[in-house]
Short mmCIF file of C-alpha atoms in Angstrom, two decimals:
data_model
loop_
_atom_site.label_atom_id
_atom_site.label_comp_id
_atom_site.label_asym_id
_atom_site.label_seq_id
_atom_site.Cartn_x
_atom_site.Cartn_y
_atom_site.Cartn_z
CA UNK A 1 258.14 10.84 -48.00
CA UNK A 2 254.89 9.39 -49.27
CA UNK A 3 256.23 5.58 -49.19
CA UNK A 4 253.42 3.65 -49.84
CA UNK A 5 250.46 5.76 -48.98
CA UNK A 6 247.48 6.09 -51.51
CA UNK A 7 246.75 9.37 -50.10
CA UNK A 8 248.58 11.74 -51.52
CA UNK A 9 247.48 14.69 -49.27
CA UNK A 10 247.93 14.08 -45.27
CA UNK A 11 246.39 16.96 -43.58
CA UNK A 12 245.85 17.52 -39.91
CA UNK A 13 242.93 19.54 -38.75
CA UNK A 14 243.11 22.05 -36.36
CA UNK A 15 239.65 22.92 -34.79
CA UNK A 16 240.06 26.35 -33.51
CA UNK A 17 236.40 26.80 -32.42
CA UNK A 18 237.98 25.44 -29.22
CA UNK A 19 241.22 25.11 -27.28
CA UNK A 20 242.98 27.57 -29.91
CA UNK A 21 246.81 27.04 -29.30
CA UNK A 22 249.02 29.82 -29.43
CA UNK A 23 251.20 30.42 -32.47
CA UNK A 24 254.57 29.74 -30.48
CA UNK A 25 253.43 26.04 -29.84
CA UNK A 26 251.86 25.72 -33.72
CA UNK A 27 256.28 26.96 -34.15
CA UNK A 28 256.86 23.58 -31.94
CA UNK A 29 254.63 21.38 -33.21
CA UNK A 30 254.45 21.85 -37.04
CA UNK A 31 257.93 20.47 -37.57
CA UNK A 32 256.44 17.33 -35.59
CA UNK A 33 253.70 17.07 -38.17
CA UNK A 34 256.14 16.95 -40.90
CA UNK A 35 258.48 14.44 -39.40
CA UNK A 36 255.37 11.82 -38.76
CA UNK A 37 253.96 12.59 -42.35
CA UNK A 38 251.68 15.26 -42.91
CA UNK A 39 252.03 17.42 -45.57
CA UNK A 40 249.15 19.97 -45.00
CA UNK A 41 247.15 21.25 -42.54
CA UNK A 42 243.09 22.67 -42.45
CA UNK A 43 243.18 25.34 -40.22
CA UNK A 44 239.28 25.96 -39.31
CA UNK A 45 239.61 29.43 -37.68
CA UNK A 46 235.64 29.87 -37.13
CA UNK A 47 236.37 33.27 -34.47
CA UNK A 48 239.63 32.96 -33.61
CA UNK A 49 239.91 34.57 -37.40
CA UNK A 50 240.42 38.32 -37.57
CA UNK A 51 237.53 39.74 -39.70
CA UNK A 52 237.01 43.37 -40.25
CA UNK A 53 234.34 45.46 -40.67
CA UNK A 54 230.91 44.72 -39.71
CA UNK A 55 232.41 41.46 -39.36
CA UNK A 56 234.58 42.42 -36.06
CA UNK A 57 232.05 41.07 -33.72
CA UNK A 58 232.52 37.86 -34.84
CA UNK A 59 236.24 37.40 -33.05
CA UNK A 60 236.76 35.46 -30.00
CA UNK A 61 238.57 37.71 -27.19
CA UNK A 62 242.06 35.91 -28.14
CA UNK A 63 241.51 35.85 -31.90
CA UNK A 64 244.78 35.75 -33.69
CA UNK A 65 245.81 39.06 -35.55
CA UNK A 66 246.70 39.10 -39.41
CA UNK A 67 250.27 39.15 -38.57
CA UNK A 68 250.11 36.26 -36.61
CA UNK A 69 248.10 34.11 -39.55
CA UNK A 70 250.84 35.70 -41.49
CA UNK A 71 253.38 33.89 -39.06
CA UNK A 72 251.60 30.71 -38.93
CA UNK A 73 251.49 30.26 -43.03
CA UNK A 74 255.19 31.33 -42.87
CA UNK A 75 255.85 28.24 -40.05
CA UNK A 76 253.56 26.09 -42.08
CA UNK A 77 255.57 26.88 -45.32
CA UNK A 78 258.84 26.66 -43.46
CA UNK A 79 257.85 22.69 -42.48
CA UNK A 80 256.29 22.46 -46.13
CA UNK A 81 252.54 22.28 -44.88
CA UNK A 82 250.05 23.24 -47.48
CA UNK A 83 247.80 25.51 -45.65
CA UNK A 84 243.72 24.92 -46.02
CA UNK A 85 241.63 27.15 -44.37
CA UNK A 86 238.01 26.49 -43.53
CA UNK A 87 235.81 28.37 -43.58
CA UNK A 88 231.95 27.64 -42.59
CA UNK A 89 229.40 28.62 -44.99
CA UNK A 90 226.03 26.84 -44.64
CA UNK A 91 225.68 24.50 -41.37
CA UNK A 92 227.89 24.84 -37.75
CA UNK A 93 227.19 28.84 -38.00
CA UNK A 94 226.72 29.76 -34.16
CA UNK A 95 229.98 31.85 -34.08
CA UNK A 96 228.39 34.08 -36.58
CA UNK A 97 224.14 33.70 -35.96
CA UNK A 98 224.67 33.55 -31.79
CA UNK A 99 225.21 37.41 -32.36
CA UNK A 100 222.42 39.29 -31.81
CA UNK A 101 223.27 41.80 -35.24
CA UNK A 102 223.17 38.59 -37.09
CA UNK A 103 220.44 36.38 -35.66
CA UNK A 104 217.72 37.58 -38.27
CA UNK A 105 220.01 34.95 -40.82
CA UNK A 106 218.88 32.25 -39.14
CA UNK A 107 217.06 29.41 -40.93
CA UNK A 108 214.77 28.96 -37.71
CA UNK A 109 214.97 31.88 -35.41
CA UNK A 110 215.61 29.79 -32.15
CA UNK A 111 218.39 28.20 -33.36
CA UNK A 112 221.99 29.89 -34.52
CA UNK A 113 223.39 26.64 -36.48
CA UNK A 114 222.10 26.83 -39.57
CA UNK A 115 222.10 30.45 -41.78
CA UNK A 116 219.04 31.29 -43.81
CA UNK A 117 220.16 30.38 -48.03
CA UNK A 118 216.85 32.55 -49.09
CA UNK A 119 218.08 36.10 -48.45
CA UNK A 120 220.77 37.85 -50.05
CA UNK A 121 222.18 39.48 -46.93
CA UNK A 122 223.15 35.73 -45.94
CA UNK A 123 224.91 35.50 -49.59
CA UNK A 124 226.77 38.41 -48.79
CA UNK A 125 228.12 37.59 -45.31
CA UNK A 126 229.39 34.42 -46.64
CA UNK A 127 230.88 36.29 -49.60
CA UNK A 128 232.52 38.87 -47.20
CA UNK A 129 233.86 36.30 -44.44
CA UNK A 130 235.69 34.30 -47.77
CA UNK A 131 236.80 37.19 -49.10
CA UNK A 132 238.79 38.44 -45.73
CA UNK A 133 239.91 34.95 -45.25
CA UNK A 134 241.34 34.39 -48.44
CA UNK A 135 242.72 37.58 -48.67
CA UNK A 136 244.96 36.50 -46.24
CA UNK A 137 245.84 33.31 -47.81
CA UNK A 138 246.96 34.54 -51.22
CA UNK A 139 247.69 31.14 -53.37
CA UNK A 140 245.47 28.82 -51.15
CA UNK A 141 245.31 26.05 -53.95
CA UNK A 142 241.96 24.52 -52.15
CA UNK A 143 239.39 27.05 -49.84
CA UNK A 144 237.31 24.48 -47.74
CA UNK A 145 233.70 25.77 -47.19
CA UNK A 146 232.22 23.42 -44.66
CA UNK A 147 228.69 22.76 -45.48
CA UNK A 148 228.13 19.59 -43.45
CA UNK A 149 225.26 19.03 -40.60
CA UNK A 150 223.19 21.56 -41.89
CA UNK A 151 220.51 20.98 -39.34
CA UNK A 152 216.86 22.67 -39.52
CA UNK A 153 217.13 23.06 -42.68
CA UNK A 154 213.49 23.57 -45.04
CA UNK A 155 212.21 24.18 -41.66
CA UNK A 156 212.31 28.29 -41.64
CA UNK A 157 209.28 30.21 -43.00
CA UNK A 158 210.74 31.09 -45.96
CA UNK A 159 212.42 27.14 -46.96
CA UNK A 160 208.30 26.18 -45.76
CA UNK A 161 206.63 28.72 -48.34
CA UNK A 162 209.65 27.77 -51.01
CA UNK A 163 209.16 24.10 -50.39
CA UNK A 164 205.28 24.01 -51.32
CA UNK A 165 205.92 24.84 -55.00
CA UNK A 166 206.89 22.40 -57.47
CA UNK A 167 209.22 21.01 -57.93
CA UNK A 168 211.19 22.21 -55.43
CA UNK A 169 212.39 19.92 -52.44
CA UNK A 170 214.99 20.04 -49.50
CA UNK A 171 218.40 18.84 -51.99
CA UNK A 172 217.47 21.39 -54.12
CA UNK A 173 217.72 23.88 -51.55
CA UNK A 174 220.87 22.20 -50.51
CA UNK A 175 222.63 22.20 -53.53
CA UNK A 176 221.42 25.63 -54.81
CA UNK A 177 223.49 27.24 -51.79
CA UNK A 178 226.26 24.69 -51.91
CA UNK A 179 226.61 25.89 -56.07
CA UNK A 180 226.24 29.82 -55.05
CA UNK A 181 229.27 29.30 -52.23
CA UNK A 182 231.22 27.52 -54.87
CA UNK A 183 230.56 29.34 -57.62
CA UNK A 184 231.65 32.90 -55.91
CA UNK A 185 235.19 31.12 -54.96
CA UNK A 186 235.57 29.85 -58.31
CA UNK A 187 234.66 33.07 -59.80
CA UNK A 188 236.99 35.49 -57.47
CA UNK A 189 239.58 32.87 -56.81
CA UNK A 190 240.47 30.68 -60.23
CA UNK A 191 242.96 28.92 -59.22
CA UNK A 192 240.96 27.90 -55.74
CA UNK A 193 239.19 25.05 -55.46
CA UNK A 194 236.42 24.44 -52.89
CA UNK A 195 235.95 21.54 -50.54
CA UNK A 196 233.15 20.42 -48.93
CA UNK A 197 232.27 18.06 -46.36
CA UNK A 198 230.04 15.16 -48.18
CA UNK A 199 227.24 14.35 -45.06
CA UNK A 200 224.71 16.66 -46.76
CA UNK A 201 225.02 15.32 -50.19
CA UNK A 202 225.21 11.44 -49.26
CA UNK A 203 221.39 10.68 -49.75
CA UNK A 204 221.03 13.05 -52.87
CA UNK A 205 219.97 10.65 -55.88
CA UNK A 206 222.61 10.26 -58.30
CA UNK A 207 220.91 12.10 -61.43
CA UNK A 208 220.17 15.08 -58.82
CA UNK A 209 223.77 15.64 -57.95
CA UNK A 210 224.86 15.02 -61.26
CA UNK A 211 221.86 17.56 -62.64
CA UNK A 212 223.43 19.99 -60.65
CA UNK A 213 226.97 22.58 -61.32
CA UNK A 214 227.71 21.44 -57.88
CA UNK A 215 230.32 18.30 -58.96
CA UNK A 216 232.19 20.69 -61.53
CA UNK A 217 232.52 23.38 -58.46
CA UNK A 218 233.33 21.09 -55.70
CA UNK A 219 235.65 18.50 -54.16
CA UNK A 220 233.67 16.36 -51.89
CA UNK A 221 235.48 15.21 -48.31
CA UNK A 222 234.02 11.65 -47.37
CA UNK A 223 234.00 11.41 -43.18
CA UNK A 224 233.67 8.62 -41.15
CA UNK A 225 235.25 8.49 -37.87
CA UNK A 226 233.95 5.08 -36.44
CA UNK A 227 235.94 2.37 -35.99
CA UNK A 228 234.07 -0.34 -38.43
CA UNK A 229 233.47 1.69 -41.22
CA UNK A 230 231.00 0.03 -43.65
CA UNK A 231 234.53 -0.33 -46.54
CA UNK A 232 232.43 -1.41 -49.02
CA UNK A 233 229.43 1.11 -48.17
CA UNK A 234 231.73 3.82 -48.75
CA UNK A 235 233.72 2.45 -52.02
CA UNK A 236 229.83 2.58 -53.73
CA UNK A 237 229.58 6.18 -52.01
CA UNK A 238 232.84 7.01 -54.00
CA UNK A 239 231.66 5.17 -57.30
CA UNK A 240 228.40 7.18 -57.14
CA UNK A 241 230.27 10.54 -56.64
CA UNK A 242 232.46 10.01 -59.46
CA UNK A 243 229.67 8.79 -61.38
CA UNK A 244 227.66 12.12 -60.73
CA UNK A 245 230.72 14.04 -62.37
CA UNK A 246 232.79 14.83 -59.25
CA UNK A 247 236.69 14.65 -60.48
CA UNK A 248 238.65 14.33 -57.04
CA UNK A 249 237.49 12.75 -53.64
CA UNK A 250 238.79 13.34 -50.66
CA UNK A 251 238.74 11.41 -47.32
CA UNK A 252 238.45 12.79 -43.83
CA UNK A 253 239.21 10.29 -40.75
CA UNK A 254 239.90 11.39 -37.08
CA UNK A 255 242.87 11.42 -34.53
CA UNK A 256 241.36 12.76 -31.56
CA UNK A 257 237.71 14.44 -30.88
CA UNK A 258 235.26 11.92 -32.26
CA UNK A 259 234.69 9.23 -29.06
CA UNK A 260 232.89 11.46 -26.68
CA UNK A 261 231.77 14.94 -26.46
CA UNK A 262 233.60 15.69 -22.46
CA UNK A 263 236.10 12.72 -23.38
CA UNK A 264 239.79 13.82 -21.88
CA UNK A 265 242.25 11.52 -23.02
CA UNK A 266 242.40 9.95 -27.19
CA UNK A 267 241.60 6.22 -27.40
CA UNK A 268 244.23 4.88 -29.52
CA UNK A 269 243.12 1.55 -30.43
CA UNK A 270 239.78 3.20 -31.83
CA UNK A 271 241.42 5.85 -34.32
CA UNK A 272 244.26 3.26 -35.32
CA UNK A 273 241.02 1.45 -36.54
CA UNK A 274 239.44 4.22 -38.24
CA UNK A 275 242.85 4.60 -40.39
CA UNK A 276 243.65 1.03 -41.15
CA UNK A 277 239.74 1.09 -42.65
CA UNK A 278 240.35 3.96 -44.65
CA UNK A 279 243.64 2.06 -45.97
CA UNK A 280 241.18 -0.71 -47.11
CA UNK A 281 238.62 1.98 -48.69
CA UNK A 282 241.32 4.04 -50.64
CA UNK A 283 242.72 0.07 -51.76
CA UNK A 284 239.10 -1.04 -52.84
CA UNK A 285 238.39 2.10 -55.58
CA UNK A 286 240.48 3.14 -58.28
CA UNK A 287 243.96 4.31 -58.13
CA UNK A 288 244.19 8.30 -57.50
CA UNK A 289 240.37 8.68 -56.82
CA UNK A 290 240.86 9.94 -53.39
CA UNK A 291 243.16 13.05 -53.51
CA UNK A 292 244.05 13.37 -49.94
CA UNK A 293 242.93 12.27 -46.10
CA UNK A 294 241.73 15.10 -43.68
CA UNK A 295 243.02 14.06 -39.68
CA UNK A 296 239.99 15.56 -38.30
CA UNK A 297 241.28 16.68 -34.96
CA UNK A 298 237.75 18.46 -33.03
CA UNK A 299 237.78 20.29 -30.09
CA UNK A 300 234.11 20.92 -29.88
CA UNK A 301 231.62 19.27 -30.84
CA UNK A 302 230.33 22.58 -32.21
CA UNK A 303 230.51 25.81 -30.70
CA UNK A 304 228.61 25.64 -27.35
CA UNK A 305 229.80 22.12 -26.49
CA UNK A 306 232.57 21.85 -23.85
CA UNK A 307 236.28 20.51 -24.78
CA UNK A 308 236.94 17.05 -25.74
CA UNK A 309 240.86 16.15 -26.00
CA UNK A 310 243.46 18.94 -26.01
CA UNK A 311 245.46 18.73 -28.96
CA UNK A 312 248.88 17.55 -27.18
CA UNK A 313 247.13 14.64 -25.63
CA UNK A 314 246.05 13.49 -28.64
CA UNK A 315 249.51 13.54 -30.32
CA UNK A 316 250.40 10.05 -29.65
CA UNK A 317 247.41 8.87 -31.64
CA UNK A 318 248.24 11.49 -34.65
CA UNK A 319 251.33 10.33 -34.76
CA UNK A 320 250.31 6.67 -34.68
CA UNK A 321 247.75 7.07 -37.42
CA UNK A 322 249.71 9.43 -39.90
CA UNK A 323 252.41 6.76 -39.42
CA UNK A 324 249.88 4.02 -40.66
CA UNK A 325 248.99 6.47 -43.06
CA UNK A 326 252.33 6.65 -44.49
CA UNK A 327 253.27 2.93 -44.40
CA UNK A 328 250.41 0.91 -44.52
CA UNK A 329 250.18 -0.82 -41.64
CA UNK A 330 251.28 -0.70 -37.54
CA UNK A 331 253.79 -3.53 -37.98
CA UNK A 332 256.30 -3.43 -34.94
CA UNK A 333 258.83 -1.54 -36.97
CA UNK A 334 256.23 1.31 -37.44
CA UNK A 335 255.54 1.27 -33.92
CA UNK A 336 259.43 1.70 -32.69
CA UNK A 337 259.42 4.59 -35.31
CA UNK A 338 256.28 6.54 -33.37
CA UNK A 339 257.64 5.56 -30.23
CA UNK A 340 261.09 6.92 -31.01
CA UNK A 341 258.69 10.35 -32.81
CA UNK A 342 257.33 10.73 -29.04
CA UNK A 343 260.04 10.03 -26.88
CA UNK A 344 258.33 7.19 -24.98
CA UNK A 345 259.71 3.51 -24.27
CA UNK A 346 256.28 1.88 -24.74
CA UNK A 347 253.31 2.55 -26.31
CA UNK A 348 251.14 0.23 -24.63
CA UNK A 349 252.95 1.14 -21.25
CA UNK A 350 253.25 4.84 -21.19
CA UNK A 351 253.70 5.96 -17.35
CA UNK A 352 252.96 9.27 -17.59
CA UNK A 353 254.16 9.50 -13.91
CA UNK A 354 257.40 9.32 -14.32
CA UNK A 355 259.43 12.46 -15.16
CA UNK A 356 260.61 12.23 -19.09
CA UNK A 357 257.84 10.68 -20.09
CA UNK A 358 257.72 11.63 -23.30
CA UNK A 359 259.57 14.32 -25.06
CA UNK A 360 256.92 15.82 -27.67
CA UNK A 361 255.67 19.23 -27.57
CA UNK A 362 253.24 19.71 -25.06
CA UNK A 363 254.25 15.66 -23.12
CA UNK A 364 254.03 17.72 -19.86
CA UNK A 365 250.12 18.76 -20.46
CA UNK A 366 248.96 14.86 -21.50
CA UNK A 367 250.91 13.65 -18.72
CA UNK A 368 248.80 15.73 -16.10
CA UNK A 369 245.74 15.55 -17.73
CA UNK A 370 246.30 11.95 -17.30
CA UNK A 371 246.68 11.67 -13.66
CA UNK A 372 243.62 13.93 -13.42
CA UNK A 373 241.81 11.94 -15.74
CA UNK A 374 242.50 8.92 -14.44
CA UNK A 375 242.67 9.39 -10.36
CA UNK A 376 241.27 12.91 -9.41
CA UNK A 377 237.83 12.34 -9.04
CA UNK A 378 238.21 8.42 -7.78
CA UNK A 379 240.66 9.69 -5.19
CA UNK A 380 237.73 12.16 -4.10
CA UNK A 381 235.42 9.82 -3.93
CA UNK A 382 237.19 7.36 -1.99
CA UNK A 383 237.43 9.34 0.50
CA UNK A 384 234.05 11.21 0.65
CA UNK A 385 232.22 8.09 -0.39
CA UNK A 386 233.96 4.94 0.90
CA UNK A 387 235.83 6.08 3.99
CA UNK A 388 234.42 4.04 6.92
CA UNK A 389 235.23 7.30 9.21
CA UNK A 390 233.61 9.56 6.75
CA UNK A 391 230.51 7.63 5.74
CA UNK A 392 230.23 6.33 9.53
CA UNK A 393 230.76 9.42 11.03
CA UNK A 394 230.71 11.85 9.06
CA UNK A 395 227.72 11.56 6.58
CA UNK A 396 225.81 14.40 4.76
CA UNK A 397 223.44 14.16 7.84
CA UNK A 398 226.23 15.13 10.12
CA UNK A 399 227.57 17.35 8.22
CA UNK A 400 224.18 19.67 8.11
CA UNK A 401 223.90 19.33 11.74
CA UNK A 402 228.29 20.37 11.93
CA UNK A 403 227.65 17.31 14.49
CA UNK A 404 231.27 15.19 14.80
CA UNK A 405 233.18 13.06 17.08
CA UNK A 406 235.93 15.18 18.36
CA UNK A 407 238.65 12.02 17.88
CA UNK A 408 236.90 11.30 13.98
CA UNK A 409 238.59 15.00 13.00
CA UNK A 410 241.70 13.53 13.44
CA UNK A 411 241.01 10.12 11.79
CA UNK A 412 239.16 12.43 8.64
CA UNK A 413 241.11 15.79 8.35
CA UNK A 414 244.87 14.68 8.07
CA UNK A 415 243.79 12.46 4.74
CA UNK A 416 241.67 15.52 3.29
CA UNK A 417 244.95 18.14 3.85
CA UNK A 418 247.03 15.51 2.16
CA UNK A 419 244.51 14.89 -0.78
CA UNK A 420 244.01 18.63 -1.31
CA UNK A 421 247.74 19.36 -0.94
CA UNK A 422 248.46 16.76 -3.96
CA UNK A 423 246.26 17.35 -5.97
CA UNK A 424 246.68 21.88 -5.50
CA UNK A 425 249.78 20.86 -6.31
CA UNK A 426 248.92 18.77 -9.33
CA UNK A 427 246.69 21.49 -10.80
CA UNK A 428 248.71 24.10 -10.37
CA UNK A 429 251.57 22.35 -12.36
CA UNK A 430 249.16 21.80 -15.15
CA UNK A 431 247.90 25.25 -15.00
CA UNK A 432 251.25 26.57 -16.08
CA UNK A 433 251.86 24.07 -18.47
CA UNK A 434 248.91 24.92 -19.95
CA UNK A 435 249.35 28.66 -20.05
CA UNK A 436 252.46 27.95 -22.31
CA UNK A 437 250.14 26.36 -24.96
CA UNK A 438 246.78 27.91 -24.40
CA UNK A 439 245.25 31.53 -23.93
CA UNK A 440 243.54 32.42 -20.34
CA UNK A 441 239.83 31.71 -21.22
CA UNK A 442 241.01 27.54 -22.30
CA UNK A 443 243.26 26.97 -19.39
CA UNK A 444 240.15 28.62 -17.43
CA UNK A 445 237.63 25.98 -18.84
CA UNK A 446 239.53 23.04 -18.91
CA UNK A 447 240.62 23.35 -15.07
CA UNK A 448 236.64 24.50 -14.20
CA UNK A 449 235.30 21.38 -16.30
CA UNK A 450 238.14 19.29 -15.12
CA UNK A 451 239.88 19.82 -11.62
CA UNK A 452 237.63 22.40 -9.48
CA UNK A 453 234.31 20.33 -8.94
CA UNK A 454 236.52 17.41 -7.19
CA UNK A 455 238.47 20.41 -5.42
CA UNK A 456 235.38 22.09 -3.98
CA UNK A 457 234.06 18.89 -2.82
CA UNK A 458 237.59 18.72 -0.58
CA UNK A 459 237.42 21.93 0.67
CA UNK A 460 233.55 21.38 1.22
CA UNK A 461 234.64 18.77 3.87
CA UNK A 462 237.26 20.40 5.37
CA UNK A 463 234.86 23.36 5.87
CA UNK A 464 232.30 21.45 7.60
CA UNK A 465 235.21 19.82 9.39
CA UNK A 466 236.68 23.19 10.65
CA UNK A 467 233.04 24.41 12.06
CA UNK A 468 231.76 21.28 13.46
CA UNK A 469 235.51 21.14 15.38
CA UNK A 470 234.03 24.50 16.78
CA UNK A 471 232.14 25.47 20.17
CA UNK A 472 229.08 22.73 19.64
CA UNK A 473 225.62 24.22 20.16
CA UNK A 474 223.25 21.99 21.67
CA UNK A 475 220.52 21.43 19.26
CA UNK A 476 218.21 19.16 21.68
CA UNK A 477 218.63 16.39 19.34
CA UNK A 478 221.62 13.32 19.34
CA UNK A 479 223.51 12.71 16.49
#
């Protein structure tokens, strides 16, 4: 299955901090993964995990319930999917320090992102939340403990008082968490292995890092999601890791979720890019140095932005860049083989407006959240905002004042029935559709981020319409 890959791991993320699917479309998808090349996936729960205990608060309304993790790792094993869960340890800690119980962990009291390393009641909330996780993953051969954009860190009271005494400094602090995280999994889990994400550790000096236990403990995961990675930039990166003492690199690249923080639909061309680069990397260092490629698939940009691409819309370019993955290249042969994966004629010429287009799991939602992407709002504001009988007659002026032409209603109000009828239509289609993938509080965001604001502007109109079509008041003044 591996062809001519130099990755030997394929995993796909899935970024549950947003978007969450439910576990009867992970049943749909997963064989999907396996057919286009994956042979893992890193589930990062953040609160849709179950925890117990003093650790209940932390669970989003719709969490998943240990028998439905137990039914995911059974579907995962069922489509041979090593399972990697993630768990956040250091840096991207709202879920747990936005709670009120829990803020006093905070490295800088204003802001829930980063947890306090100094006290030991941080230690041993980290130590608990890996505990319940892995205690549902029995056998997890690698435990991934996050540990990237640790913001504000050295910038609490405590890091300022620690920081003034010699020789202490900010990578100390870094690593000295980093090696207590690792050093509990290794300890309570043997045959575990952490991973960590490699941002924080990038402009540590070489002797540091390698001064450290942290390259005996950890794995690191080099990301880069842009499409002109620096290639040679990153095979030094890999030569100084390995000469600090780490054994095993991995690489993390991106399908979907890394273009814009409110983007809607996956630029293909971009994460094609990003993959063919990381081809060249994993070519330009030695042979077996990079265990394994994470598909970084975010949903947030961390846990109080809104949703970037839904997982099925991005499918098409997961399946396009685990294909490139897997063979080396996007010759035309590769692309007949993801276009025969999705069910679509074209690649370049997907009309999503045509029934059948596309026969994936979840085709339906990318195919509506296309024509909303693409035309809702513009329709809207061609009428509202390029209209001659709107703008000439009907102007925000007017529309204070409920002052109209009686014969412009019927030049302005058949068009704004029609629009609204198309696109209530539209949306309501996509609701369902989404309902089948997503729980309540998703399908409720995406449609209020996505579909109401051009909605309410129609029915704004036809409002205004309905009462300046009423018994006109004379105000004294012409329009």
């Amino acid at each position: 299955m591996s062809g001519s890959s130099p990755f030997k791991m394929r995993l796909v993320h899935l970024d549950l901090k947003g978007a969450p699917p439910k576990v009867c479309y992970l049943s749909e998808i997963f064989p999907l993964f396996r057919a286009l090349g994956a042979n893992g996936v890193l589930i990062e729960y953040e609160d849709m995990f179950p925890y117990e205990g003093h650790l209940r608060l932390l669970r989003a309304k719709h969490a998943y319930s240990p028998s439905e993790i137990k039914e995911i790792l059974h579907l995962a094993t069922l489509n041979e999917l090593e399972v990697i869960p993630l768990v956040q340890t250091f840096g991207h800690m709202e879920f747990v320090l936005k709670h009120e119980a829990l803020a006093h962990l905070r490295e800088v009291a204003r802001f829930p992102n980063t947890l306090n390393p100094h006290k030991e009641e941080s230690l041993a909330l980290v130590r608990t939340m890996i505990d319940q996780v892995m205690e549902l993953h029995p056998g997890a051969r690698w435990l991934h403990v996050g540990c990237d954009e640790v913001y504000y860190l050295g910038e609490g009271e405590t890091s300022r008082q620690w920081l003034q005494q010699e020789p202490n400094s900010k990578a100390e602090l870094c690593l000295s968490h980093m090696e207590t995280v690792a050093s509990h999994v290794r300890a309570r889990y043997p045959t575990t292995t952490p991973l960590m994400w490699d941002d924080m550790l990038r402009d540590i000096p070489e002797d540091q890092l390698s001064g450290s236990r942290v390259p005996q403990l950890v794995e690191p995961v080099l990301w880069d999601y842009g499409a002109d990675l620096d290639i040679h930039g990153k095979a030094l990166l890999v030569e100084k890791y390995r000469k600090s003492g780490f054994s095993w690199l991995w690489a993390a690249s991106a399908f979907k979720g890394a273009t814009g923080v409110n983007q809607s639909l996956t630029p293909i061309e971009h994460h094609l890019r990003n993959h063919l680069q990381w081809l060249q990397v994993a070519g330009s260092v030695p042979a077996d140095t990079l265990q394994g490629i994470i598909l970084t698939g975010w949903q947030r940009y961390d846990h109080f932005s809104v949703l970037c691409e839904l997982l099925p819309v991005g499918i098409p370019s997961l399946a396009v860049c685990l294909q490139v993955l897997l063979h080396g290249d996007f010759a035309e042969n590769v692309k007949a083989r993801v276009e025969n994966f999705l069910g679509v004629s074209s690649l370049e010429e997907m009309d999503f407006r045509s029934e059948g287009a596309g026969s994936f799991p979840g085709s339906n939602i990318l195919a509506l959240v296309t024509q909303v992407s693409l035309h809702l709002c513009g329709s809207v504001d061609a009428l509202l905002e390029r209209d001659r009988y709107v703008t000439g007659w009907f102007s925000p002026y007017h529309r204070r004042r409920k002052l109209i032409h009686p014969v412009m209603i019927e030049h302005i109000q058949p068009q704004a029935l029609s629009l609204l009828a198309r696109w209530n239509t539209l949306a309501g289609e996509l609701e369902a559709a989404l309902q089948r993938v997503f729980y309540p509080d998703t399908v409720e965001e995406w449609l209020e981020e996505n579909v109401h604001p051009s909605l309410r502007r129609l029915q704004a109109l036809l409002q205004d319409l309905g009462e300046a079509a009423g018994p006109r008041r004379d105000s004294g003044q012409d329009p």
